[in-house]
XYZ file of C-alpha atoms in Angstrom:
742
model
C -38.654 4.991 69.166
C -42.483 4.456 67.311
C -42.437 8.190 66.309
C -39.433 7.496 64.537
C -40.591 4.591 62.987
C -43.784 6.202 61.844
C -41.477 9.092 60.430
C -39.479 6.230 58.464
C -42.254 4.565 57.791
C -43.946 7.903 56.101
C -40.410 8.803 54.371
C -40.155 5.458 53.016
C -43.847 5.397 52.089
C -43.357 8.173 49.932
C -40.244 7.357 48.644
C -41.512 4.098 47.818
C -44.419 5.792 45.628
C -42.323 8.319 44.022
C -40.127 5.416 43.069
C -42.974 3.134 41.750
C -44.188 6.399 39.722
C -41.090 6.483 37.943
C -40.373 3.065 37.561
C -44.008 2.807 35.876
C -44.108 5.749 33.826
C -40.068 6.785 32.801
C -38.633 3.298 31.158
C -42.098 3.375 28.638
C -41.880 6.861 27.827
C -38.007 6.922 27.636
C -38.720 3.450 25.135
C -40.974 5.890 23.077
C -39.293 8.699 22.576
C -35.997 6.255 21.644
C -38.162 4.108 19.093
C -40.286 7.280 17.842
C -36.742 9.456 17.306
C -34.845 6.322 16.030
C -37.707 5.335 13.542
C -37.651 9.050 12.084
C -33.743 9.114 11.714
C -34.280 5.701 10.176
C -37.063 7.167 7.346
C -34.966 9.918 6.850
C -31.778 8.641 5.887
C -33.670 5.548 3.992
C -36.074 8.416 2.093
C -33.074 10.461 1.283
C -30.895 7.576 -0.118
C -34.028 6.020 -2.119
C -35.072 9.652 -2.951
C -31.343 10.162 -4.644
C -31.087 6.735 -6.076
C -34.813 7.641 -7.822
C -33.055 10.854 -8.629
C -30.016 9.185 -10.759
C -32.821 7.735 -12.724
C -34.696 10.642 -13.686
C -31.506 12.437 -14.552
C -30.868 9.049 -16.641
C -33.727 9.312 -18.239
C -35.202 12.669 -17.850
C -37.978 12.276 -20.041
C -39.362 8.670 -19.607
C -38.749 7.912 -16.161
C -42.078 7.937 -15.079
C -42.755 5.159 -17.767
C -40.065 3.117 -16.104
C -42.155 1.657 -13.254
C -40.838 -1.839 -12.661
C -37.275 0.085 -12.297
C -38.900 2.623 -10.223
C -40.589 -0.173 -7.652
C -37.267 -1.872 -7.883
C -35.180 0.974 -6.582
C -38.144 1.788 -4.292
C -38.012 -1.964 -2.487
C -34.328 -1.431 -2.238
C -33.582 -0.753 1.954
C -30.964 -1.697 4.426
C -33.102 -2.897 7.044
C -36.011 -5.617 7.145
C -38.689 -3.257 9.100
C -41.321 -3.174 6.896
C -41.939 0.107 5.119
C -44.340 1.560 2.520
C -42.704 3.646 0.284
C -44.577 5.868 -2.827
C -43.321 7.979 -5.415
C -45.899 10.987 -6.426
C -45.367 13.028 -9.366
C -45.996 16.946 -8.904
C -49.808 16.562 -10.024
C -50.105 13.997 -6.718
C -50.318 11.111 -9.276
C -48.793 7.771 -7.847
C -45.881 6.607 -10.154
C -44.632 3.850 -8.437
C -45.141 2.568 -5.140
C -43.387 -0.808 -2.910
C -45.963 -3.676 -2.105
C -45.431 -3.274 1.572
C -48.466 -2.892 3.560
C -48.044 -1.211 6.769
C -50.708 -1.264 9.976
C -51.829 2.417 11.224
C -51.361 4.585 13.562
C -48.403 5.912 10.835
C -45.480 7.327 10.873
C -44.528 9.438 7.421
C -42.159 10.975 5.839
C -41.683 13.414 2.404
C -38.505 13.958 0.532
C -38.362 15.579 -2.551
C -36.561 14.221 -5.914
C -34.841 16.726 -8.199
C -33.667 17.078 -11.829
C -31.094 19.618 -12.257
C -32.236 21.787 -8.993
C -35.608 21.518 -9.556
C -37.842 19.452 -8.093
C -40.131 16.729 -10.167
C -41.360 14.056 -7.635
C -42.327 13.591 -4.365
C -41.048 10.148 -2.468
C -43.358 9.584 0.901
C -42.134 6.968 3.220
C -44.085 5.235 5.964
C -43.820 3.135 8.865
C -46.208 1.632 11.303
C -46.197 3.049 15.201
C -48.572 -0.428 16.012
C -45.193 -2.183 17.148
C -43.578 0.463 19.036
C -46.755 1.233 20.679
C -47.315 -2.493 21.268
C -43.946 -2.559 23.199
C -44.469 0.753 25.131
C -47.981 -0.841 26.555
C -45.956 -4.081 27.011
C -43.487 -1.923 28.961
C -46.082 0.358 30.859
C -47.409 -3.083 32.275
C -44.246 -4.602 33.181
C -43.176 -1.197 34.869
C -46.437 -1.706 36.851
C -45.548 -5.142 38.004
C -42.176 -4.028 38.893
C -42.967 -0.695 40.693
C -45.887 -2.891 42.937
C -43.028 -4.832 43.708
C -40.688 -2.129 44.354
C -43.491 -0.374 46.687
C -43.957 -3.327 48.535
C -40.596 -4.008 49.575
C -39.414 -0.683 50.408
C -43.190 0.000 52.708
C -42.367 -3.471 54.113
C -38.468 -3.461 55.112
C -37.699 0.156 55.539
C -35.449 -0.881 58.572
C -33.331 -3.821 56.372
C -31.697 -0.889 54.554
C -29.091 -0.330 57.863
C -28.358 -4.201 57.808
C -27.935 -4.789 53.723
C -25.580 -1.594 53.878
C -23.128 -3.418 56.718
C -23.599 -6.435 54.481
C -22.300 -4.683 51.654
C -19.480 -3.177 53.052
C -18.495 -6.296 54.475
C -18.810 -7.658 51.362
C -17.106 -5.196 49.331
C -13.976 -5.070 51.458
C -13.553 -8.850 50.901
C -14.023 -8.044 46.788
C -11.153 -5.532 47.430
C -9.365 -8.209 49.306
C -9.452 -11.037 46.554
C -8.884 -7.973 43.773
C -5.902 -6.839 46.148
C -4.434 -10.706 46.312
C -5.168 -11.480 42.506
C -3.719 -8.410 40.938
C -0.917 -9.008 37.833
C 0.224 -6.152 38.721
C 3.040 -5.662 42.441
C 0.981 -3.471 44.849
C 3.020 -2.679 47.573
C 1.879 -0.314 50.625
C 4.055 2.307 52.241
C 3.311 3.929 56.005
C 4.875 7.104 56.494
C 7.277 7.312 59.282
C 9.772 9.900 61.077
C 13.332 8.847 60.203
C 16.717 9.742 61.779
C 17.528 13.214 61.763
C 13.311 13.965 61.488
C 13.290 13.393 58.182
C 9.869 11.144 56.768
C 10.781 7.611 55.653
C 8.402 4.966 53.813
C 8.225 1.635 55.504
C 6.871 -1.232 53.593
C 3.336 -2.018 55.225
C 2.043 -4.793 52.844
C 2.488 -6.360 49.484
C 0.324 -8.433 47.204
C 1.024 -12.003 46.001
C 2.273 -10.524 42.536
C 4.779 -8.324 44.304
C 6.320 -11.328 46.005
C 6.303 -13.269 42.602
C 7.234 -11.025 40.027
C 9.348 -8.356 41.760
C 10.780 -10.544 44.878
C 9.346 -8.897 47.616
C 8.965 -11.437 50.784
C 6.825 -11.574 54.369
C 10.507 -10.157 56.096
C 10.566 -7.409 53.942
C 7.715 -5.965 55.849
C 8.863 -3.341 57.861
C 11.866 -2.651 55.719
C 12.879 1.016 54.187
C 11.721 1.848 50.719
C 15.620 2.231 50.253
C 16.228 -1.071 51.436
C 14.026 -3.078 49.502
C 15.463 -5.056 46.313
C 18.702 -3.416 46.613
C 17.902 -0.035 46.910
C 16.312 -0.369 43.769
C 13.425 2.207 44.273
C 15.363 4.842 46.232
C 15.776 6.917 43.735
C 12.044 7.735 43.262
C 11.583 7.714 46.837
C 11.183 11.389 47.086
C 8.128 10.714 44.015
C 6.647 8.386 45.831
C 6.580 10.389 49.002
C 4.895 13.402 46.738
C 1.976 10.761 46.623
C 0.340 12.074 49.713
C -0.785 15.127 47.281
C -1.771 13.032 44.383
C -0.990 10.623 42.003
C 2.488 10.213 40.293
C 3.839 8.106 37.247
C 6.813 7.370 36.905
C 9.466 4.803 34.825
C 12.398 2.768 36.447
C 14.890 1.099 34.533
C 17.023 -1.631 36.765
C 20.121 -1.440 35.993
C 22.226 -4.656 34.957
C 18.946 -6.638 34.075
C 17.512 -4.246 31.600
C 14.390 -4.452 33.149
C 11.759 -1.614 33.226
C 9.090 -1.104 35.742
C 6.375 1.713 35.518
C 5.630 2.851 38.951
C 1.798 4.398 40.062
C 1.653 5.994 43.410
C -1.017 7.245 45.045
C -2.387 8.365 48.270
C -4.385 6.006 50.714
C -5.100 7.973 53.746
C -4.227 8.066 57.350
C -0.562 8.584 56.337
C -0.239 5.775 53.624
C 1.031 5.503 50.260
C 0.434 2.771 47.416
C 2.688 1.785 44.535
C 1.155 -0.292 41.746
C 4.241 -1.706 40.266
C 4.576 -3.295 36.648
C 6.927 -5.020 34.589
C 6.558 -3.299 31.047
C 9.918 -4.803 29.713
C 8.512 -6.890 26.984
C 5.626 -4.249 26.238
C 8.295 -1.841 25.740
C 10.571 -4.027 23.574
C 7.134 -4.757 21.435
C 6.424 -1.289 21.324
C 9.784 -0.448 19.995
C 9.692 -3.379 17.350
C 5.899 -1.786 16.224
C 7.827 1.510 15.875
C 10.152 -0.074 13.852
C 7.581 -1.548 11.745
C 6.080 1.336 11.252
C 8.636 3.905 10.384
C 11.396 1.709 9.077
C 11.504 -0.518 6.066
C 11.866 -4.306 7.147
C 14.091 -5.566 4.577
C 16.759 -2.933 4.461
C 16.434 -0.842 7.750
C 15.920 2.264 5.698
C 13.059 4.592 6.886
C 9.886 4.498 5.209
C 7.858 6.950 3.263
C 5.742 7.584 6.814
C 8.965 8.641 8.410
C 10.700 10.301 5.810
C 8.271 12.602 5.282
C 8.808 13.625 8.861
C 12.458 14.152 8.101
C 11.768 15.685 5.193
C 9.198 18.685 6.985
C 12.091 18.852 9.857
C 15.467 19.447 7.375
C 12.491 21.687 5.113
C 12.767 23.574 8.450
C 16.194 23.329 8.928
C 16.853 24.703 5.244
C 14.351 27.580 5.822
C 16.017 28.615 8.976
C 19.361 28.516 7.755
C 19.065 29.876 3.872
C 19.981 26.933 2.665
C 18.505 24.332 -0.523
C 17.033 20.827 -0.034
C 17.658 18.347 -2.763
C 15.044 15.212 -3.062
C 16.701 12.687 -5.032
C 14.345 10.041 -6.106
C 16.145 6.429 -7.464
C 14.371 4.108 -9.383
C 16.784 1.124 -10.490
C 17.148 0.104 -13.908
C 17.261 -3.585 -15.038
C 15.844 -4.917 -11.427
C 12.484 -6.426 -13.030
C 14.494 -8.766 -15.164
C 16.424 -10.182 -12.485
C 13.451 -10.256 -10.219
C 11.657 -12.621 -13.388
C 14.858 -14.854 -13.667
C 16.948 -15.411 -10.625
C 13.852 -14.975 -8.140
C 13.036 -12.462 -5.664
C 15.439 -13.585 -2.862
C 18.326 -12.402 -5.575
C 15.839 -9.333 -5.948
C 16.150 -8.846 -2.027
C 20.065 -9.224 -1.935
C 20.104 -6.769 -4.534
C 17.815 -4.183 -2.688
C 19.884 -5.053 0.654
C 22.988 -4.159 -0.849
C 21.731 -0.840 -2.998
C 20.890 0.120 0.683
C 24.682 -0.502 1.862
C 25.753 1.260 -0.503
C 24.003 4.204 -0.403
C 24.451 4.129 3.207
C 28.067 4.620 2.935
C 27.559 7.535 0.518
C 25.319 10.221 2.342
C 26.325 12.205 5.066
C 25.227 11.563 8.390
C 23.225 14.599 8.543
C 21.369 13.385 5.100
C 18.110 11.567 5.051
C 18.088 7.983 3.299
C 14.739 6.022 2.707
C 13.453 3.015 0.572
C 9.579 3.858 -0.497
C 8.707 0.427 -1.424
C 10.260 -2.097 -4.775
C 13.166 -0.200 -6.201
C 12.432 2.647 -4.877
C 14.791 5.123 -2.543
C 15.207 8.553 -2.379
C 18.074 10.534 -0.684
C 17.213 14.157 0.697
C 20.336 16.320 1.300
C 21.165 20.288 2.161
C 23.010 22.201 0.163
C 24.277 25.738 -0.701
C 23.727 25.595 -4.329
C 21.566 23.575 -6.757
C 24.423 22.672 -8.442
C 25.693 20.748 -5.626
C 22.900 18.214 -6.452
C 24.078 17.094 -9.658
C 27.624 16.131 -7.478
C 25.676 14.396 -5.254
C 23.713 12.381 -7.661
C 26.921 11.475 -9.775
C 28.516 10.538 -6.379
C 25.620 8.245 -5.799
C 25.223 6.742 -9.533
C 29.215 6.048 -9.350
C 28.551 3.946 -5.795
C 25.611 2.294 -7.277
C 26.637 1.179 -10.981
C 29.543 -1.721 -9.602
C 28.902 -5.202 -10.521
C 26.491 -7.028 -7.837
C 27.289 -10.865 -7.011
C 24.406 -12.510 -6.466
C 23.598 -16.566 -6.539
C 27.073 -16.789 -7.966
C 26.273 -15.127 -10.549
C 27.363 -11.186 -11.939
C 24.543 -8.650 -12.282
C 24.420 -5.213 -13.440
C 22.078 -2.536 -12.028
C 22.273 1.406 -12.638
C 19.815 3.478 -11.590
C 18.087 6.727 -13.014
C 17.138 9.751 -10.853
C 15.124 12.360 -10.275
C 15.804 15.822 -8.370
C 13.573 18.754 -7.151
C 15.127 21.353 -5.410
C 13.448 23.546 -1.957
C 12.365 25.842 -2.742
C 12.035 26.123 -6.065
C 10.140 22.964 -7.104
C 7.857 22.781 -4.297
C 7.680 24.040 -0.011
C 6.390 20.804 0.862
C 7.494 17.068 1.447
C 4.334 15.655 -1.315
C 5.302 18.364 -3.883
C 9.205 17.758 -3.600
C 8.504 13.931 -3.545
C 5.935 13.968 -6.778
C 8.210 16.107 -8.501
C 11.603 14.306 -8.066
C 9.553 11.358 -9.106
C 8.252 13.203 -12.185
C 12.069 14.000 -13.134
C 13.274 10.408 -12.240
C 10.477 9.050 -15.540
C 11.225 11.791 -17.634
C 14.935 10.403 -17.155
C 13.932 7.024 -17.761
C 13.105 8.095 -20.835
C 15.600 9.512 -22.223
C 18.643 6.627 -22.207
C 21.254 9.186 -22.937
C 20.892 10.710 -19.487
C 20.826 8.884 -15.342
C 19.756 11.967 -13.651
C 17.241 14.885 -14.566
C 15.938 17.869 -12.580
C 12.571 19.081 -12.140
C 10.869 21.772 -14.435
C 7.764 23.049 -14.707
C 7.340 21.734 -17.783
C 7.439 18.201 -17.241
C 4.748 19.262 -14.889
C 2.574 20.452 -17.288
C 2.921 17.346 -19.591
C 1.896 15.363 -16.522
C -1.043 17.726 -16.202
C -2.138 17.388 -19.603
C -1.921 13.744 -19.933
C -3.780 13.205 -17.178
C -6.406 15.797 -17.923
C -6.394 13.944 -21.639
C -7.293 10.490 -20.006
C -10.314 12.115 -17.607
C -11.952 13.761 -21.431
C -11.187 10.481 -23.074
C -13.375 8.685 -20.378
C -15.979 11.381 -20.099
C -15.919 11.614 -23.946
C -17.196 7.910 -24.183
C -19.683 8.870 -21.547
C -21.259 11.307 -23.128
C -20.852 9.765 -26.493
C -18.878 12.495 -27.799
C -17.152 9.939 -30.464
C -18.350 9.348 -33.588
C -17.229 7.587 -36.893
C -16.276 8.431 -40.455
C -15.395 5.989 -43.468
C -13.170 5.572 -45.901
C -14.274 3.731 -49.086
C -11.662 0.710 -50.354
C -12.279 0.265 -53.727
C -11.921 -2.261 -56.336
C -8.823 -2.151 -58.252
C -10.047 -3.063 -61.583
C -13.182 -1.850 -61.820
C -12.687 1.009 -59.218
C -16.230 0.172 -57.665
C -16.175 0.376 -53.993
C -16.177 -2.836 -52.526
C -15.621 -2.048 -48.460
C -15.617 0.889 -46.066
C -12.849 1.388 -43.290
C -14.567 2.287 -39.826
C -12.251 5.332 -38.437
C -13.426 6.785 -34.888
C -13.122 10.773 -34.562
C -13.933 12.823 -31.171
C -15.598 15.922 -31.209
C -14.348 17.563 -27.888
C -16.767 20.468 -26.556
C -13.661 22.793 -25.478
C -11.117 21.255 -28.054
C -13.337 20.839 -30.913
C -12.534 18.175 -33.581
C -10.174 15.937 -32.590
C -8.059 13.265 -34.609
C -6.694 9.557 -33.476
C -3.149 10.509 -33.258
C -3.814 12.651 -30.263
C -5.941 10.443 -28.082
C -5.320 6.707 -29.348
C -1.845 6.452 -28.029
C -3.249 7.417 -24.558
C -6.356 5.392 -25.429
C -4.372 2.415 -25.824
C -1.743 2.741 -22.629
C -4.740 3.306 -19.832
C -7.079 0.929 -21.505
C -9.591 3.049 -22.647
C -9.135 1.640 -25.963
C -10.856 -1.951 -24.905
C -14.232 -0.108 -24.470
C -13.808 2.169 -27.480
C -13.121 -0.340 -29.521
C -16.068 -2.156 -28.582
C -18.276 0.718 -29.322
C -16.443 1.512 -32.410
C -17.479 -2.360 -33.336
C -21.006 -2.115 -32.352
C -21.484 1.465 -34.122
C -20.155 0.109 -37.507
C -22.052 -3.142 -37.183
C -25.152 -1.287 -36.774
C -24.386 1.177 -38.861
C -24.561 -2.076 -41.735
C -26.936 -2.733 -41.092
C -29.015 0.271 -41.472
C -27.722 0.714 -44.648
C -28.506 -2.545 -45.667
C -32.347 -2.153 -44.781
C -32.428 1.477 -46.750
C -31.376 -0.365 -49.854
C -27.769 -0.456 -49.897
C -25.579 -3.008 -51.705
C -24.254 -5.192 -49.033
C -20.224 -3.386 -48.470
C -17.828 -4.997 -46.273
C -16.962 -3.213 -43.269
C -13.885 -2.716 -41.855
C -12.774 -2.236 -38.145
C -9.357 -1.776 -36.253
C -8.640 -3.982 -33.574
C -5.849 -2.478 -31.234
C -3.357 -4.424 -29.453
C -4.396 -4.005 -26.329
C -8.083 -5.080 -27.299
C -6.685 -8.265 -28.775
C -4.642 -8.821 -25.483
C -6.435 -8.124 -23.126
C -10.039 -8.110 -24.143
C -12.265 -10.895 -24.571
C -12.241 -10.021 -28.440
C -14.108 -12.924 -29.416
C -17.276 -12.703 -27.247
C -17.618 -8.859 -27.829
C -17.885 -9.787 -31.711
C -19.538 -12.478 -31.143
C -22.361 -10.190 -28.900
C -22.299 -7.343 -31.401
C -22.718 -9.654 -34.515
C -25.780 -11.020 -32.740
C -27.415 -7.905 -31.639
C -26.794 -6.330 -34.942
C -27.870 -8.972 -37.178
C -25.089 -8.243 -39.487
C -23.674 -10.808 -41.556
C -20.540 -12.072 -40.314
C -18.891 -12.198 -43.488
C -19.308 -8.539 -44.213
C -17.107 -7.672 -41.337
C -13.026 -7.416 -41.470
C -10.778 -7.253 -38.170
C -7.547 -5.603 -39.478
C -4.638 -6.324 -36.468
C -1.133 -5.075 -36.755
C 1.499 -7.069 -36.623
C 2.993 -6.303 -33.078
C 0.119 -7.527 -31.473
C -0.235 -10.965 -33.251
C 3.572 -12.417 -32.218
C 3.529 -11.796 -28.397
C 2.244 -14.744 -27.608
C 1.402 -17.103 -30.800
C 0.204 -20.092 -29.482
C -2.818 -18.051 -27.433
C -3.204 -15.691 -30.682
C -3.368 -18.548 -32.880
C -6.331 -20.511 -30.583
C -8.152 -16.758 -30.774
C -8.125 -16.248 -34.365
C -8.915 -19.279 -35.044
C -12.515 -18.397 -32.646
C -12.733 -15.283 -34.891
C -12.690 -17.327 -37.887
C -15.414 -19.758 -36.434
C -17.553 -16.669 -36.212
C -17.091 -16.409 -40.254
C -15.404 -12.968 -40.062
C -12.144 -11.818 -42.277
C -8.961 -11.122 -40.437
C -6.388 -8.827 -41.629
C -2.903 -7.673 -40.912
C -3.128 -3.929 -40.642
C 0.696 -1.834 -41.627
C 2.045 -4.849 -43.314
C 5.865 -4.478 -43.581
C 6.301 -2.476 -40.834
C 6.300 -4.389 -37.812
C 7.558 -8.334 -37.420
C 6.960 -9.349 -41.183
C 7.172 -13.097 -41.249
C 6.158 -15.309 -43.736
C 6.165 -18.431 -40.264
C 3.112 -16.058 -39.163
C 1.461 -15.643 -42.487
C 1.556 -19.638 -42.811
C 0.041 -20.253 -39.251
C -2.117 -17.483 -38.569
C -5.756 -17.653 -40.264
C -5.481 -14.438 -42.374
C -7.666 -13.445 -45.139
C -6.033 -10.298 -46.320
C -2.834 -7.706 -45.639
C -2.887 -4.159 -45.891
C 0.195 -2.933 -47.353
C 1.931 0.484 -45.387
C 1.454 3.628 -46.779
C 4.999 4.303 -46.197
C 6.074 1.745 -48.901
C 3.088 3.080 -51.117
C 4.192 6.610 -50.871
C 7.270 6.134 -53.527
C 6.468 3.335 -55.007
C 6.792 4.621 -58.471
C 9.950 6.704 -57.742
C 12.073 4.471 -55.742
C 13.078 0.919 -57.316
C 13.581 -0.386 -53.217
C 10.069 0.222 -52.617
C 9.043 -1.261 -55.853
C 10.879 -4.373 -54.995
C 9.211 -4.382 -51.367
C 5.694 -4.130 -52.559
C 5.905 -6.354 -55.441
C 7.631 -8.922 -53.198
C 4.586 -8.480 -50.913
C 2.353 -8.901 -53.302
C 3.918 -11.875 -54.457
C 3.476 -13.627 -51.515
C 0.479 -12.725 -50.640
C -1.040 -14.600 -54.026
C 1.062 -17.325 -53.965
C -0.920 -17.816 -50.227
C -4.141 -16.908 -51.742
C -4.461 -13.957 -49.527
C -6.763 -10.596 -50.294
C -4.069 -7.773 -51.072
C -5.155 -4.035 -50.446
C -2.982 -1.430 -50.773
C -3.367 2.018 -48.497
C -2.341 5.900 -48.912
C -2.790 5.502 -52.954
C -2.674 8.952 -53.785
C -2.087 9.345 -57.628
C -3.484 7.739 -60.808
C 0.193 6.406 -61.130
C 0.361 4.475 -57.756
C -2.962 3.159 -58.800
C -2.321 1.855 -62.031
C 1.006 0.316 -61.416
C -0.916 -1.861 -58.071
C -3.502 -2.750 -60.180
C -1.076 -4.103 -62.879
C 1.100 -5.836 -60.386
C -2.251 -7.845 -58.944
C -3.233 -5.647 -56.203
C -7.075 -6.144 -55.600
C -8.362 -3.508 -53.742
C -7.151 0.016 -53.314
C -7.574 2.604 -50.555
C -6.744 6.432 -50.358
C -6.692 10.179 -51.147
C -6.815 9.575 -54.475
C -9.983 7.612 -54.406
C -11.674 9.198 -51.219
C -10.914 11.401 -48.178
C -12.673 9.310 -44.987
C -16.589 10.484 -45.564
C -18.801 10.933 -42.705
C -22.057 8.674 -43.210
C -24.431 10.785 -44.904
C -21.788 11.889 -47.569
C -20.663 8.112 -47.816
C -24.554 7.255 -48.234
C -24.278 9.875 -51.173
C -21.589 8.473 -53.278
C -23.066 5.416 -53.085
C -25.903 6.566 -54.465
C -24.243 8.164 -57.222
C -22.189 4.941 -58.085
C -25.296 3.060 -58.378
C -26.705 6.061 -60.717
C -24.012 5.348 -62.671
C -24.442 1.919 -62.827
C -27.879 2.020 -63.751
C -27.182 4.299 -66.468
C -24.588 2.121 -67.831
C -21.504 4.295 -67.456
C -19.440 3.027 -65.062
C -15.748 3.429 -66.431
C -14.197 0.173 -67.844
C -11.007 1.427 -68.805
C -7.454 0.967 -67.919
C -7.045 -0.573 -64.109
C -6.947 2.096 -61.274
C -9.245 5.237 -62.276
C -11.561 6.143 -59.341
C -14.722 5.197 -59.126
C -16.115 9.315 -58.300
C -14.048 11.946 -59.251
C -12.334 13.454 -55.994
């Protein structure tokens, strides 16, 4: 016994010593390694991010970046953590370009990160952090580990024989915990004993149940000892074989109770010594919730039709069927016509009623094997297999006939039509996404043509869409790369022939397309919203040029700038003009803003407020292309307008057609009666110029005088005009003669 005790003491001492050493050394070592690795990773991440940020500044200012010390310091100060970190940026000569103000204590961990410009290294960023906090925590852990190790050694050395007692105590506590868990389980737990039944066949007899099995599933104490086939009216009889099979391993299955609709999950597992346990859970509500979630995930909540996610899945299946059976598949993309006005006037509830009725009519119009889905809003999709592509036309016509009858909503009759785009597998695509996209393209093409209700997809449609998207991208890039420039078309005084103003006209010099005229890109800029920043650039550039010309000694000229409808309605034009005038230093009285009639009449009250605010800045306001839009004496009277520009369409035949002359005379007469300045554009002959001057037109613009000029050519023309004036050779004859022969 003594020898055995000594052996236990010796073994315990050795074990305690080893464990104490581990407790003393391992935690500090692990902490230091993990902290060091974490610090290294953070420094590398922060350094790479900061190097890229600095690289962005270097790319933006390749020659001047070394002199932007404040900006570099600000970039070096950015970090995602509050840990003190020193950052120093060196150039290739090893000189410090910028550094953060943080101080770090030694010892220091540093990492270097190159900064590139166009693939070439131009600088090195050094990120440093102090290891002192990590070392202090490591030392502290070492001390604490030593204290803990001493305590552990003492305990293991002094109480080796209590281990067995503690083991017994733990075993008892485990049993109590097991019983507590067993009793508190929300799932019903039933224990079965396998016994020999009649005829030598094994049977399962209930040995024990927990309270949940009694309260939720109806087991009682009197059920103990009964066969599994007798419990709950024989509910578990069908799964008896599976429960017996649990002796070889866990078995899970689902059981539905007839008549009640309740669904249970039965998990069976062996308990040893011929015992089997079954864990029963009532999953009726969970199953219903899962079915509801599936409905929400795959079906439209308003109409009950398939949603996009389920549609794509069904299309994949239909494509497989069509490929296997040698069929074609038509994808019909619906968009309702006239739906938005109904939503706006009758309300969204009425719109929902129409969508539900549309879904009902479509359900009654398609075959059972066809797929019907709603993608959202007023967009629906029908997918059908067919023998010939021509059958898709019949399907579209049939669906349109079903959709077009009157809809009765809120006691009113409304009419809703549809535009349909059709794509056919495999001609127009082989994937659900491509077929949907191409059908959508075809649908929009049908919407643009009022004479058709459905349209088939073609490669030309897709090419037009791709060209349109490419043009939009090129416009944004052109704005970023300063590919736009201005030309200036003079506006001359109708009586003296002297240049009184110039109109700023935007041009685009594309690296790929060369010189691009406004007609090719202005409509796209208007539609996509690029016109707002582009218009701001034109306004700012024109004012800066006007200021430069004045400082160079040119006489004061008015600068006319066109303002697009979108720029006037959606952009903050007043603030933009105010900032441009202030930054350029140009006299606002020399700035003319030309707007079209259509953009002024959309919201008259708001338009008047904007125009009055612009007038408060002392700029001039004119109506461009007057006579081609909604020419109205009402807004001429109410709007603070300074001049009218007669559209070139009326000037073209003013000397040949009496009707055109009458219109021009009426416009000039009205303008003069309202004390408005009149400008005629598109003047291309001496006869036109003389006629307009005689009728009282104030200024003229057109190819007869000057085409749009570059800045250099315009300044030459102005110098030539000044030289003629100084020489006393300015033309003083009849009205309409050009100031400079062209």
